[in-house]
Each structure stands twice: as structure tokens, then as C-alpha cells.
mmCIF file of C-alpha atoms in Angstrom:
data_model
loop_
_atom_site.group_PDB
_atom_site.id
_atom_site.type_symbol
_atom_site.label_atom_id
_atom_site.label_comp_id
_atom_site.label_asym_id
_atom_site.label_seq_id
_atom_site.Cartn_x
_atom_site.Cartn_y
_atom_site.Cartn_z
ATOM 1 C CA ILE R 1 -8.307 -14.678 16.493
ATOM 2 C CA ARG R 2 -7.722 -12.058 14.033
ATOM 3 C CA CYS R 3 -8.759 -12.007 10.542
ATOM 4 C CA SER R 4 -6.967 -9.698 7.998
ATOM 5 C CA LEU R 5 -8.286 -9.302 4.454
ATOM 6 C CA VAL R 6 -5.213 -7.979 2.401
ATOM 7 C CA SER R 7 -4.371 -7.092 -0.936
ATOM 8 C CA ARG R 8 -0.394 -7.620 -1.930
ATOM 9 C CA SER R 9 0.032 -4.095 -1.269
ATOM 10 C CA GLY R 10 -1.504 -4.536 1.820
ATOM 11 C CA PHE R 11 1.058 -6.843 3.278
ATOM 12 C CA PHE R 12 3.499 -4.072 3.910
ATOM 13 C CA ARG R 13 0.584 -2.164 5.949
ATOM 14 C CA ILE R 14 -0.375 -5.153 7.962
ATOM 15 C CA SER R 15 3.085 -7.199 8.444
ATOM 16 C CA PRO R 16 4.317 -5.376 11.524
ATOM 17 C CA VAL R 17 0.850 -5.361 13.039
ATOM 18 C CA PHE R 18 1.067 -8.863 12.571
ATOM 19 C CA ARG R 19 4.429 -9.258 14.368
ATOM 20 C CA ALA R 20 3.074 -6.619 17.194
ATOM 21 C CA LEU R 21 0.075 -8.490 17.695
ATOM 22 C CA ARG R 22 1.936 -11.688 18.176
ATOM 23 C CA ALA R 23 4.325 -10.302 20.358
ATOM 24 C CA ALA R 24 1.493 -8.956 22.903
ATOM 25 C CA GLY R 25 0.111 -12.803 22.678
ATOM 26 C CA VAL R 26 -2.571 -13.340 20.106
ATOM 27 C CA ASP R 27 -2.107 -17.141 19.702
ATOM 28 C CA ARG R 28 -3.991 -16.976 16.286
ATOM 29 C CA GLN R 29 -4.021 -14.662 13.392
ATOM 30 C CA VAL R 30 -5.609 -15.374 10.015
ATOM 31 C CA ILE R 31 -4.503 -13.870 6.564
ATOM 32 C CA VAL R 32 -6.603 -13.963 3.634
ATOM 33 C CA TYR R 33 -5.343 -12.780 0.339
ATOM 34 C CA ALA R 34 -7.351 -11.541 -2.232
ATOM 35 C CA GLY R 35 -5.686 -11.945 -5.053
ATOM 36 C CA HIS R 36 -4.238 -15.392 -6.450
ATOM 37 C CA ARG R 37 -1.374 -17.084 -4.991
ATOM 38 C CA GLU R 38 1.025 -17.634 -8.077
ATOM 39 C CA GLU R 39 0.711 -13.392 -7.955
ATOM 40 C CA LEU R 40 2.961 -13.436 -4.891
ATOM 41 C CA ASP R 41 6.921 -13.834 -5.039
ATOM 42 C CA PRO R 42 7.311 -17.473 -6.486
ATOM 43 C CA ARG R 43 10.531 -17.238 -4.296
ATOM 44 C CA GLU R 44 8.933 -16.254 -1.117
ATOM 45 C CA THR R 45 11.248 -13.601 -0.614
ATOM 46 C CA PHE R 46 8.557 -11.296 0.003
ATOM 47 C CA LEU R 47 6.873 -12.644 2.946
ATOM 48 C CA GLU R 48 10.058 -13.714 4.422
ATOM 49 C CA GLU R 49 11.221 -10.154 4.665
ATOM 50 C CA LEU R 50 8.076 -9.126 5.941
ATOM 51 C CA GLU R 51 8.174 -11.930 8.420
ATOM 52 C CA VAL R 52 4.715 -12.789 7.638
ATOM 53 C CA PRO R 53 3.354 -16.539 7.068
ATOM 54 C CA SER R 54 2.022 -17.448 3.797
ATOM 55 C CA PRO R 55 -1.891 -16.421 3.355
ATOM 56 C CA ASP R 56 -4.122 -19.014 5.471
ATOM 57 C CA HIS R 57 -6.726 -18.292 2.831
ATOM 58 C CA VAL R 58 -6.368 -17.009 -0.970
ATOM 59 C CA LEU R 59 -10.006 -15.843 -2.705
ATOM 60 C CA GLY R 60 -8.285 -15.802 -6.331
ATOM 61 C CA ILE R 61 -10.352 -12.220 -7.008
ATOM 62 C CA SER R 62 -7.910 -9.831 -9.388
ATOM 63 C CA THR R 63 -10.144 -9.051 -12.338
ATOM 64 C CA GLY R 64 -13.438 -7.398 -13.093
ATOM 65 C CA THR R 65 -14.998 -4.166 -12.713
ATOM 66 C CA SER R 66 -14.644 -2.723 -8.736
ATOM 67 C CA ALA R 67 -18.479 -3.936 -8.320
ATOM 68 C CA VAL R 68 -17.394 -7.645 -9.438
ATOM 69 C CA GLN R 69 -14.384 -7.596 -7.586
ATOM 70 C CA THR R 70 -16.525 -6.600 -4.682
ATOM 71 C CA GLY R 71 -19.331 -9.124 -5.165
ATOM 72 C CA ARG R 72 -17.121 -11.810 -5.590
ATOM 73 C CA SER R 73 -14.909 -10.737 -2.281
ATOM 74 C CA ILE R 74 -17.895 -10.703 -0.421
ATOM 75 C CA ILE R 75 -19.382 -14.149 -1.841
ATOM 76 C CA ALA R 76 -15.984 -15.723 -1.383
ATOM 77 C CA LEU R 77 -15.197 -14.014 2.195
ATOM 78 C CA GLU R 78 -18.176 -14.856 3.877
ATOM 79 C CA PRO R 79 -18.046 -18.383 4.736
ATOM 80 C CA VAL R 80 -14.341 -17.942 5.396
ATOM 81 C CA VAL R 81 -14.907 -15.399 8.171
ATOM 82 C CA LEU R 82 -18.047 -17.285 9.441
ATOM 83 C CA ARG R 83 -15.832 -20.696 9.800
ATOM 84 C CA GLU R 84 -12.902 -18.681 11.628
ATOM 85 C CA ALA R 85 -15.353 -16.682 13.775
ATOM 86 C CA PRO R 86 -12.549 -13.759 14.378
ATOM 87 C CA ASP R 87 -12.515 -11.604 17.522
ATOM 88 C CA TRP R 88 -11.284 -8.901 14.598
ATOM 89 C CA ILE R 89 -11.433 -8.653 11.318
ATOM 90 C CA PHE R 90 -8.762 -6.237 9.851
ATOM 91 C CA ALA R 91 -9.601 -4.199 6.598
ATOM 92 C CA VAL R 92 -6.514 -2.650 4.746
ATOM 93 C CA GLY R 93 -6.684 0.405 2.687
ATOM 94 C CA ASP R 94 -9.441 1.358 -0.154
ATOM 95 C CA VAL R 95 -8.951 -1.744 -2.106
ATOM 96 C CA ASP R 96 -12.437 -3.622 -3.535
ATOM 97 C CA ALA R 97 -12.032 -6.404 -1.065
ATOM 98 C CA ALA R 98 -10.960 -4.046 2.224
ATOM 99 C CA LEU R 99 -15.032 -2.686 1.587
ATOM 100 C CA ALA R 100 -16.106 -6.758 1.099
ATOM 101 C CA ALA R 101 -14.504 -7.688 4.417
ATOM 102 C CA ALA R 102 -16.388 -4.166 6.123
ATOM 103 C CA LEU R 103 -20.151 -5.277 4.729
ATOM 104 C CA VAL R 104 -18.970 -8.984 6.103
ATOM 105 C CA GLY R 105 -17.986 -7.962 9.393
ATOM 106 C CA ARG R 106 -20.837 -5.649 9.555
ATOM 107 C CA LYS R 107 -23.600 -8.096 8.418
ATOM 108 C CA ASN R 108 -22.566 -10.907 10.258
ATOM 109 C CA GLY R 109 -21.704 -9.252 13.967
ATOM 110 C CA PHE R 110 -17.937 -9.215 13.706
ATOM 111 C CA PRO R 111 -15.930 -6.195 14.987
ATOM 112 C CA LEU R 112 -13.920 -4.217 12.249
ATOM 113 C CA ALA R 113 -10.800 -2.498 12.686
ATOM 114 C CA HIS R 114 -9.754 -0.253 9.354
ATOM 115 C CA LEU R 115 -5.966 0.066 8.750
ATOM 116 C CA GLU R 116 -5.234 3.318 6.733
ATOM 117 C CA ALA R 117 -8.209 5.176 7.730
ATOM 118 C CA GLY R 118 -9.750 8.386 6.574
ATOM 119 C CA LEU R 119 -8.357 8.756 3.282
ATOM 120 C CA ARG R 120 -10.034 10.912 0.928
ATOM 121 C CA ALA R 121 -9.036 12.164 -2.813
ATOM 122 C CA GLY R 122 -11.931 14.419 -3.350
ATOM 123 C CA ASP R 123 -13.555 12.425 -6.048
ATOM 124 C CA PRO R 124 -16.952 10.641 -4.398
ATOM 125 C CA LEU R 125 -17.445 8.955 -7.798
ATOM 126 C CA ALA R 126 -14.117 6.956 -7.614
ATOM 127 C CA PRO R 127 -14.090 3.052 -7.042
ATOM 128 C CA ALA R 128 -11.478 3.491 -4.257
ATOM 129 C CA GLU R 129 -12.879 6.626 -2.707
ATOM 130 C CA ILE R 130 -16.403 4.894 -2.309
ATOM 131 C CA ASN R 131 -14.646 2.218 -0.521
ATOM 132 C CA ARG R 132 -12.879 4.530 1.806
ATOM 133 C CA LEU R 133 -15.915 6.396 2.664
ATOM 134 C CA LEU R 134 -17.891 2.959 3.081
ATOM 135 C CA THR R 135 -15.309 1.054 4.958
ATOM 136 C CA ASP R 136 -14.646 3.995 7.576
ATOM 137 C CA ARG R 137 -18.490 4.417 8.231
ATOM 138 C CA LEU R 138 -18.429 0.265 8.947
ATOM 139 C CA SER R 139 -15.636 0.519 11.039
ATOM 140 C CA ASP R 140 -15.702 -0.048 14.915
ATOM 141 C CA ALA R 141 -11.960 0.868 14.948
ATOM 142 C CA LEU R 142 -10.177 3.559 12.257
ATOM 143 C CA PHE R 143 -6.860 3.422 12.830
ATOM 144 C CA THR R 144 -5.239 6.691 10.859
ATOM 145 C CA ALA R 145 -1.524 7.740 9.838
ATOM 146 C CA GLU R 146 -2.154 11.690 10.177
ATOM 147 C CA ARG R 147 -3.472 13.479 12.878
ATOM 148 C CA GLU R 148 -5.353 15.755 10.168
ATOM 149 C CA THR R 149 -6.724 12.538 8.929
ATOM 150 C CA SER R 150 -8.265 11.770 12.026
ATOM 151 C CA GLU R 151 -9.963 15.421 12.617
ATOM 152 C CA HIS R 152 -11.310 15.003 8.800
ATOM 153 C CA LEU R 153 -12.968 11.738 9.889
ATOM 154 C CA ILE R 154 -14.368 13.370 13.517
ATOM 155 C CA SER R 155 -15.645 16.311 11.208
ATOM 156 C CA GLU R 156 -17.663 13.732 9.047
ATOM 157 C CA GLY R 157 -19.493 12.603 11.941
ATOM 158 C CA ILE R 158 -17.705 9.679 12.800
ATOM 159 C CA ASP R 159 -17.408 9.035 16.983
ATOM 160 C CA ALA R 160 -14.107 10.334 18.168
ATOM 161 C CA GLU R 161 -13.693 6.884 20.154
ATOM 162 C CA ARG R 162 -13.456 5.307 17.433
ATOM 163 C CA VAL R 163 -10.745 6.943 15.836
ATOM 164 C CA HIS R 164 -7.055 6.374 16.701
ATOM 165 C CA TYR R 165 -4.104 8.156 15.596
ATOM 166 C CA VAL R 166 -1.401 5.880 15.561
ATOM 167 C CA GLY R 167 1.343 6.674 12.630
ATOM 168 C CA ASN R 168 2.176 4.829 9.617
ATOM 169 C CA THR R 169 2.926 0.989 9.478
ATOM 170 C CA VAL R 170 4.480 1.441 6.237
ATOM 171 C CA ALA R 171 7.287 3.367 8.521
ATOM 172 C CA ASP R 172 7.544 0.249 10.983
ATOM 173 C CA THR R 173 8.293 -1.809 8.054
ATOM 174 C CA VAL R 174 10.802 0.579 6.308
ATOM 175 C CA LEU R 175 12.651 1.475 9.619
ATOM 176 C CA ARG R 176 12.851 -2.320 10.281
ATOM 177 C CA LEU R 177 14.473 -3.078 7.221
ATOM 178 C CA ARG R 178 16.379 0.274 6.379
ATOM 179 C CA HIS R 179 19.986 -1.155 7.609
ATOM 180 C CA ARG R 180 19.474 -4.726 5.502
ATOM 181 C CA ALA R 181 18.376 -2.954 2.560
ATOM 182 C CA THR R 182 21.663 -0.087 2.853
ATOM 183 C CA SER R 183 24.079 -3.443 3.276
ATOM 184 C CA LEU R 184 22.870 -4.651 -0.057
ATOM 185 C CA ASP R 185 24.639 -1.413 -1.742
ATOM 186 C CA LEU R 186 22.443 -2.061 -4.637
ATOM 187 C CA PRO R 187 22.715 1.294 -6.597
ATOM 188 C CA LYS R 188 26.659 0.766 -7.069
ATOM 189 C CA ILE R 189 26.497 -2.823 -7.739
ATOM 190 C CA LEU R 190 23.955 -1.789 -10.448
ATOM 191 C CA GLY R 191 26.556 1.239 -11.344
ATOM 192 C CA LEU R 192 23.960 4.055 -10.461
ATOM 193 C CA GLU R 193 25.200 7.134 -8.853
ATOM 194 C CA GLU R 194 23.542 7.775 -5.646
ATOM 195 C CA GLY R 195 20.808 10.302 -5.781
ATOM 196 C CA SER R 196 21.290 10.585 -9.897
ATOM 197 C CA TYR R 197 18.261 8.095 -11.075
ATOM 198 C CA ILE R 198 14.733 7.423 -10.976
ATOM 199 C CA VAL R 199 12.601 5.054 -9.419
ATOM 200 C CA ALA R 200 9.297 4.244 -10.834
ATOM 201 C CA SER R 201 6.596 1.871 -9.916
ATOM 202 C CA LEU R 202 2.815 1.505 -11.266
ATOM 203 C CA GLN R 203 0.406 -0.495 -8.917
ATOM 204 C CA ARG R 204 -2.816 -2.552 -11.123
ATOM 205 C CA THR R 205 -5.906 -0.760 -11.310
ATOM 206 C CA SER R 206 -9.291 -2.166 -11.583
ATOM 207 C CA ASP R 207 -10.069 0.783 -13.743
ATOM 208 C CA PRO R 208 -11.492 -0.663 -17.511
ATOM 209 C CA ARG R 209 -9.053 1.813 -18.767
ATOM 210 C CA GLY R 210 -5.934 0.108 -17.171
ATOM 211 C CA ALA R 211 -4.309 -1.022 -20.457
ATOM 212 C CA ASP R 212 -4.256 2.540 -21.853
ATOM 213 C CA HIS R 213 -2.913 3.979 -18.143
ATOM 214 C CA LEU R 214 -0.214 1.629 -18.439
ATOM 215 C CA LYS R 215 1.059 2.392 -21.980
ATOM 216 C CA ASN R 216 0.518 6.323 -21.071
ATOM 217 C CA PHE R 217 2.578 5.662 -18.133
ATOM 218 C CA LEU R 218 5.557 4.111 -19.581
ATOM 219 C CA ALA R 219 5.399 6.512 -22.309
ATOM 220 C CA ALA R 220 6.197 9.225 -19.907
ATOM 221 C CA LEU R 221 8.675 7.393 -18.282
ATOM 222 C CA ASP R 222 10.320 7.170 -21.747
ATOM 223 C CA ALA R 223 10.023 11.128 -21.923
ATOM 224 C CA VAL R 224 11.283 11.414 -18.169
ATOM 225 C CA ALA R 225 14.546 9.251 -19.376
ATOM 226 C CA PHE R 226 15.190 10.994 -22.480
ATOM 227 C CA GLU R 227 14.895 14.461 -21.013
ATOM 228 C CA THR R 228 16.132 14.337 -17.625
ATOM 229 C CA GLY R 229 19.113 11.935 -19.141
ATOM 230 C CA ARG R 230 18.838 10.189 -15.987
ATOM 231 C CA SER R 231 18.554 6.335 -15.562
ATOM 232 C CA THR R 232 14.827 5.178 -14.448
ATOM 233 C CA MET R 233 14.395 2.047 -12.995
ATOM 234 C CA LEU R 234 10.981 0.746 -13.307
ATOM 235 C CA LEU R 235 9.939 -2.071 -10.457
ATOM 236 C CA LEU R 236 7.509 -4.413 -12.096
ATOM 237 C CA ASP R 237 5.549 -7.015 -9.882
ATOM 238 C CA PRO R 238 4.500 -10.446 -11.623
ATOM 239 C CA PRO R 239 1.012 -9.134 -12.710
ATOM 240 C CA ASP R 240 2.236 -5.630 -13.673
ATOM 241 C CA ALA R 241 5.037 -7.330 -15.844
ATOM 242 C CA ALA R 242 2.622 -9.879 -17.530
ATOM 243 C CA ASP R 243 0.415 -6.689 -18.103
ATOM 244 C CA VAL R 244 2.997 -5.475 -20.340
ATOM 245 C CA ARG R 245 3.547 -8.635 -22.026
ATOM 246 C CA ARG R 246 -0.181 -8.908 -22.765
ATOM 247 C CA ASN R 247 -0.670 -5.406 -24.044
ATOM 248 C CA ASP R 248 2.769 -5.774 -26.102
ATOM 249 C CA LEU R 249 4.034 -3.082 -24.428
ATOM 250 C CA GLU R 250 7.841 -4.177 -24.257
ATOM 251 C CA ASP R 251 9.197 -1.650 -26.899
ATOM 252 C CA LEU R 252 7.935 1.028 -24.412
ATOM 253 C CA LEU R 253 10.623 -0.291 -22.120
ATOM 254 C CA ALA R 254 13.531 0.134 -24.437
ATOM 255 C CA PRO R 255 14.950 3.513 -22.164
ATOM 256 C CA ILE R 256 13.865 2.244 -19.069
ATOM 257 C CA THR R 257 15.575 -0.335 -16.937
ATOM 258 C CA ALA R 258 13.115 -2.772 -15.578
ATOM 259 C CA VAL R 259 13.299 -4.700 -12.568
ATOM 260 C CA GLU R 260 10.906 -7.717 -12.117
ATOM 261 C CA SER R 261 9.692 -9.072 -8.864
ATOM 262 C CA ALA R 262 12.337 -6.954 -6.749
ATOM 263 C CA SER R 263 11.980 -8.227 -3.597
ATOM 264 C CA TYR R 264 11.237 -5.257 -0.781
ATOM 265 C CA VAL R 265 14.465 -5.225 0.911
ATOM 266 C CA GLU R 266 15.703 -4.344 -3.026
ATOM 267 C CA LEU R 267 12.561 -2.213 -3.941
ATOM 268 C CA LEU R 268 13.820 0.164 -0.482
ATOM 269 C CA ALA R 269 17.472 -0.052 -1.203
ATOM 270 C CA LEU R 270 16.832 1.280 -4.601
ATOM 271 C CA VAL R 271 14.502 4.110 -3.043
ATOM 272 C CA LEU R 272 16.924 4.931 -0.145
ATOM 273 C CA GLY R 273 19.592 5.617 -3.366
ATOM 274 C CA ALA R 274 17.272 7.733 -6.089
ATOM 275 C CA GLY R 275 16.935 10.963 -6.930
ATOM 276 C CA ALA R 276 13.051 10.965 -6.944
ATOM 277 C CA VAL R 277 10.060 8.175 -7.014
ATOM 278 C CA VAL R 278 7.436 7.979 -9.378
ATOM 279 C CA THR R 279 4.692 6.037 -8.416
ATOM 280 C CA ASN R 280 0.930 5.470 -8.009
ATOM 281 C CA ALA R 281 1.198 3.207 -4.728
ATOM 282 C CA ARG R 282 1.201 4.524 -1.578
ATOM 283 C CA ASP R 283 3.209 2.289 0.192
ATOM 284 C CA VAL R 284 6.088 3.239 -2.009
ATOM 285 C CA GLN R 285 5.404 6.884 -1.780
ATOM 286 C CA ASP R 286 5.285 6.767 1.812
ATOM 287 C CA CYS R 287 8.315 4.752 1.623
ATOM 288 C CA ALA R 288 10.073 7.372 -0.183
ATOM 289 C CA THR R 289 8.850 10.099 2.573
ATOM 290 C CA VAL R 290 10.279 8.085 5.281
ATOM 291 C CA VAL R 291 13.760 7.847 3.810
ATOM 292 C CA GLY R 292 13.726 11.741 2.840
ATOM 293 C CA VAL R 293 13.361 11.431 -1.240
ATOM 294 C CA PRO R 294 11.071 13.372 -3.414
ATOM 295 C CA SER R 295 8.216 11.533 -4.573
ATOM 296 C CA ILE R 296 5.634 12.022 -7.663
ATOM 297 C CA GLY R 297 2.263 10.611 -7.107
ATOM 298 C CA VAL R 298 0.449 9.473 -10.413
ATOM 299 C CA GLY R 299 -3.115 8.948 -10.761
ATOM 300 C CA ASP R 300 -5.900 8.606 -7.962
ATOM 301 C CA LEU R 301 -4.048 5.771 -5.579
ATOM 302 C CA SER R 302 -1.639 7.870 -4.735
ATOM 303 C CA VAL R 303 -3.590 11.135 -4.320
ATOM 304 C CA GLY R 304 -5.278 10.513 -0.620
ATOM 305 C CA ARG R 305 -2.315 11.595 1.664
ATOM 306 C CA GLY R 306 0.101 13.538 -0.747
ATOM 307 C CA ALA R 307 -3.147 16.000 -1.795
ATOM 308 C CA ILE R 308 -4.598 16.330 1.458
ATOM 309 C CA PHE R 309 -1.581 17.438 3.169
ATOM 310 C CA LYS R 310 0.675 19.079 0.250
ATOM 311 C CA ARG R 311 3.555 16.871 0.508
ATOM 312 C CA GLY R 312 5.591 16.139 -2.818
ATOM 313 C CA ASN R 313 4.099 16.658 -6.299
ATOM 314 C CA HIS R 314 1.121 15.157 -7.857
ATOM 315 C CA VAL R 315 0.056 14.455 -11.902
ATOM 316 C CA SER R 316 -2.891 13.125 -13.041
ATOM 317 C CA LEU R 317 -3.336 10.271 -15.570
ATOM 318 C CA GLU R 318 -4.414 12.845 -18.011
ATOM 319 C CA SER R 319 -1.369 15.173 -17.548
ATOM 320 C CA LEU R 320 0.965 12.566 -17.807
ATOM 321 C CA ASP R 321 2.391 15.018 -20.647
ATOM 322 C CA ASP R 322 3.758 17.054 -17.535
ATOM 323 C CA LEU R 323 5.652 14.547 -16.027
ATOM 324 C CA PRO R 324 9.151 14.944 -17.129
ATOM 325 C CA GLU R 325 9.217 18.276 -16.142
ATOM 326 C CA ILE R 326 7.727 17.731 -12.579
ATOM 327 C CA VAL R 327 10.712 14.624 -12.345
ATOM 328 C CA ALA R 328 13.386 17.238 -13.371
ATOM 329 C CA HIS R 329 12.392 20.187 -10.899
ATOM 330 C CA ALA R 330 12.267 16.878 -8.173
ATOM 331 C CA LEU R 331 15.791 15.867 -9.319
ATOM 332 C CA THR R 332 17.655 19.404 -9.378
ATOM 333 C CA GLU R 333 15.593 21.305 -6.208
ATOM 334 C CA ARG R 334 15.764 18.022 -3.805
ATOM 335 C CA PRO R 335 13.509 19.683 -1.507
ATOM 336 C CA ALA R 336 13.939 18.451 2.131
ATOM 337 C CA ILE R 337 11.314 15.814 3.059
ATOM 338 C CA ARG R 338 10.335 15.933 6.621
ATOM 339 C CA ARG R 339 9.256 12.480 8.288
ATOM 340 C CA PRO R 340 5.556 12.935 9.729
ATOM 341 C CA GLU R 341 4.624 12.819 13.224
ATOM 342 C CA LEU R 342 4.452 9.329 14.624
ATOM 343 C CA TRP R 343 6.029 7.855 11.590
ATOM 344 C CA ASP R 344 8.357 6.522 13.721
ATOM 345 C CA GLY R 345 8.368 2.793 13.846
ATOM 346 C CA LEU R 346 5.640 2.180 16.816
ATOM 347 C CA ALA R 347 2.516 2.783 14.982
ATOM 348 C CA SER R 348 1.595 -1.374 15.197
ATOM 349 C CA LYS R 349 3.109 -1.390 18.696
ATOM 350 C CA ARG R 350 0.154 1.414 19.496
ATOM 351 C CA ILE R 351 -2.354 -0.732 17.316
ATOM 352 C CA ALA R 352 -1.899 -3.847 19.424
ATOM 353 C CA GLU R 353 -2.117 -2.032 22.396
ATOM 354 C CA ILE R 354 -5.706 -0.464 21.349
ATOM 355 C CA THR R 355 -6.856 -3.868 20.030
ATOM 356 C CA MET R 356 -6.096 -5.614 23.001
ATOM 357 C CA ALA R 357 -7.720 -3.181 25.340
ATOM 358 C CA ASN R 358 -10.889 -3.602 23.427
ATOM 359 C CA LEU R 359 -10.937 -7.388 22.825
ATOM 360 C CA PRO R 360 -14.111 -9.460 23.305
ATOM 361 C CA LEU R 361 -14.526 -11.471 26.167
ATOM 362 C CA SER R 362 -13.787 -14.439 24.172
ATOM 363 C CA MET R 363 -10.060 -13.467 22.776
ATOM 364 C CA SER R 364 -7.816 -16.152 23.360
ATOM 365 C CA ILE R 365 -4.200 -15.049 24.550
ATOM 366 C CA ALA R 366 -1.321 -18.033 24.740
#
């Protein structure tokens, strides 16, 4: 049994691993979703495209400070883990629930694998950075997307035998669905010229200033649309759209085309034809990197990889006034984007092979 604790964005990373382990013969995999069930696509398109079943357990935790969400996640997750008694727990990314999974697993003696290990933003006081550092320290297997990230972990004193450079599972998802996304011809249907428009997305954060950040981000997108004269497509998940309405920010959407509840294939179709991508979501930024589209990372959630490896551009939430100029430069210069090593669609297969080679004797194989 493998138990995976994920946020909504974590599905992009864990879904190919789920399929690879199923193909390798794992007879039961349990998915634990940290948020609320209604935050998932009510049409179920999202999960169908990623070829993963609905979560087996839903913790229903998505509000409160980082510390509150971590505590609630521990309390909700521990009885699930004790009941399921998994051979491996997979924690995904740097959300509060990932740290909760690491603590529950370590305190109860269940092996933990950290998917998307080793990222560092350089701010040791940021909640996401604390989650990254502690989850890595508590993990039995650390799966990294970059060779340099593995080297960073080893330099921090983590046993090299626990660190596995496997590549990026987002690349697995993108490369599997690329042809399907292209066949939609979505930019043409929307009257968008390929390479001329901007795709934007902002992932929710647990920062108490989240509403202000959302307002400032939308205002910056307004300026981008005005100063570049380019169409700007803002992708909104249901929780994000609810935040816009709750905070009375609809007026800021006037020069922007908001696309609510886009499926993953639709998102990929828009990214494939975009001139630039603006986002704080690493899965969206990684998607752009895989298909060679320039990306501009916004805020801490995007920092980890882009800042470490000097890939793409980055703007802090306090420097959003610079966003129009940075986007305009990306649109005109169109820098060549090199797909990183091992972002080849086989990362999940490597993870499955490593996991199966290190199974406890109680592992059940179909």
C-alpha cells in the first residue's frame, strides 16, 4: 500500500507516479487530499485527464495560518495513516500537509518519500521554506528533479543514499498530454495568435496578506495588458475565483480574459501557444519550461527552482510594478528555453523502480 498526501497542484506531480506504480504491480494506492472536495473540478475532468481516481480520504483543510494548517493536517492525517498502515507515504512539494505527512510518518514508523525534494528559496523564515527543510530532513527517500538539487541536499548533510535524482514528474504529465492539448486548437478557437498572448495564474497561499497579494497581482496584470497591448488569459481554479468574488476584485478583470476551471489539457493547450507565462505555481512554470515558453515566476512559491538555476525571470510580490517591463522583454526577445536533463517523461518510471527495489517485506504485489 502506498499513501500519497497531496494538495490540488500536487496531483500534477503524483499522478504519473500513481500510474507507474500501478503498472509495476502495486495492488493498492491510497490518495489523501489535503483540501476540500469541492475545490476539485466538479466535472471530474481534472482527475480523469490525469488518470487518477478520486481521493480516498479528504482532510478538508485549506484555511488558517501555516502553523494552523500543519497542526490540523497532523490531527486529521494520523488516524488515516494508522488505519491504512502504508508501506510508503509520499509527501508532495512544500505545502503544510507535506510537513504533516513527514511528521506523522516519522513518529509512527512509516517510511516517507518526498517528491519534489531539495528546493530552496533562500528565506529560512518563509513557511514553505520551513516545510521544505523539515520534510527533507525527515524523509527516507528524496526524489529530486534537478541534479544540482541533489547536490545541495548532500551538501546539507543528507545521506547520499537517500537522495535520488529522477527528473520532473510534471514533464511526464506534460509530454503524455501534449498531443491531446495541441489537437484542441484552443488558441485559434479563442481568436488568439500563437506566441502573442500571455497566460497567467496565481496559486493560493496561506499568507495572511493573501487578499492584498491577489489584488496587487491582478492590478499588475492590468498594467501588463495595457502596456504590452497583448491579450492576457488568467486561469482561475474554483478557490481562486471565489477569492476574487469574496474580495470584490471583479473590476480588476476588465482588461483580462478570465478562464475559470480550465481543465489541465486546456491549460496546457493555452501554455503551448503562449508568448509568455506569468505564475507563482511551480507546476505551471515547469509546464512552460517543458514546452519551451518563457516564464516569469511571481513570489516565493515559484522561487525554488527558477532562482536556484537562473531559469526564466522572477519578480517578488513587493516588486510587481516591474512585471510589465519583464513580460514585454520576454515577449520580444523569446529566449531559447532548454528542457532540463531527465525531464524526459520517464521520471515516474524511475521513482517506481526505486520504490519497488526498497519495499518492506509486507508489501503486497498483485
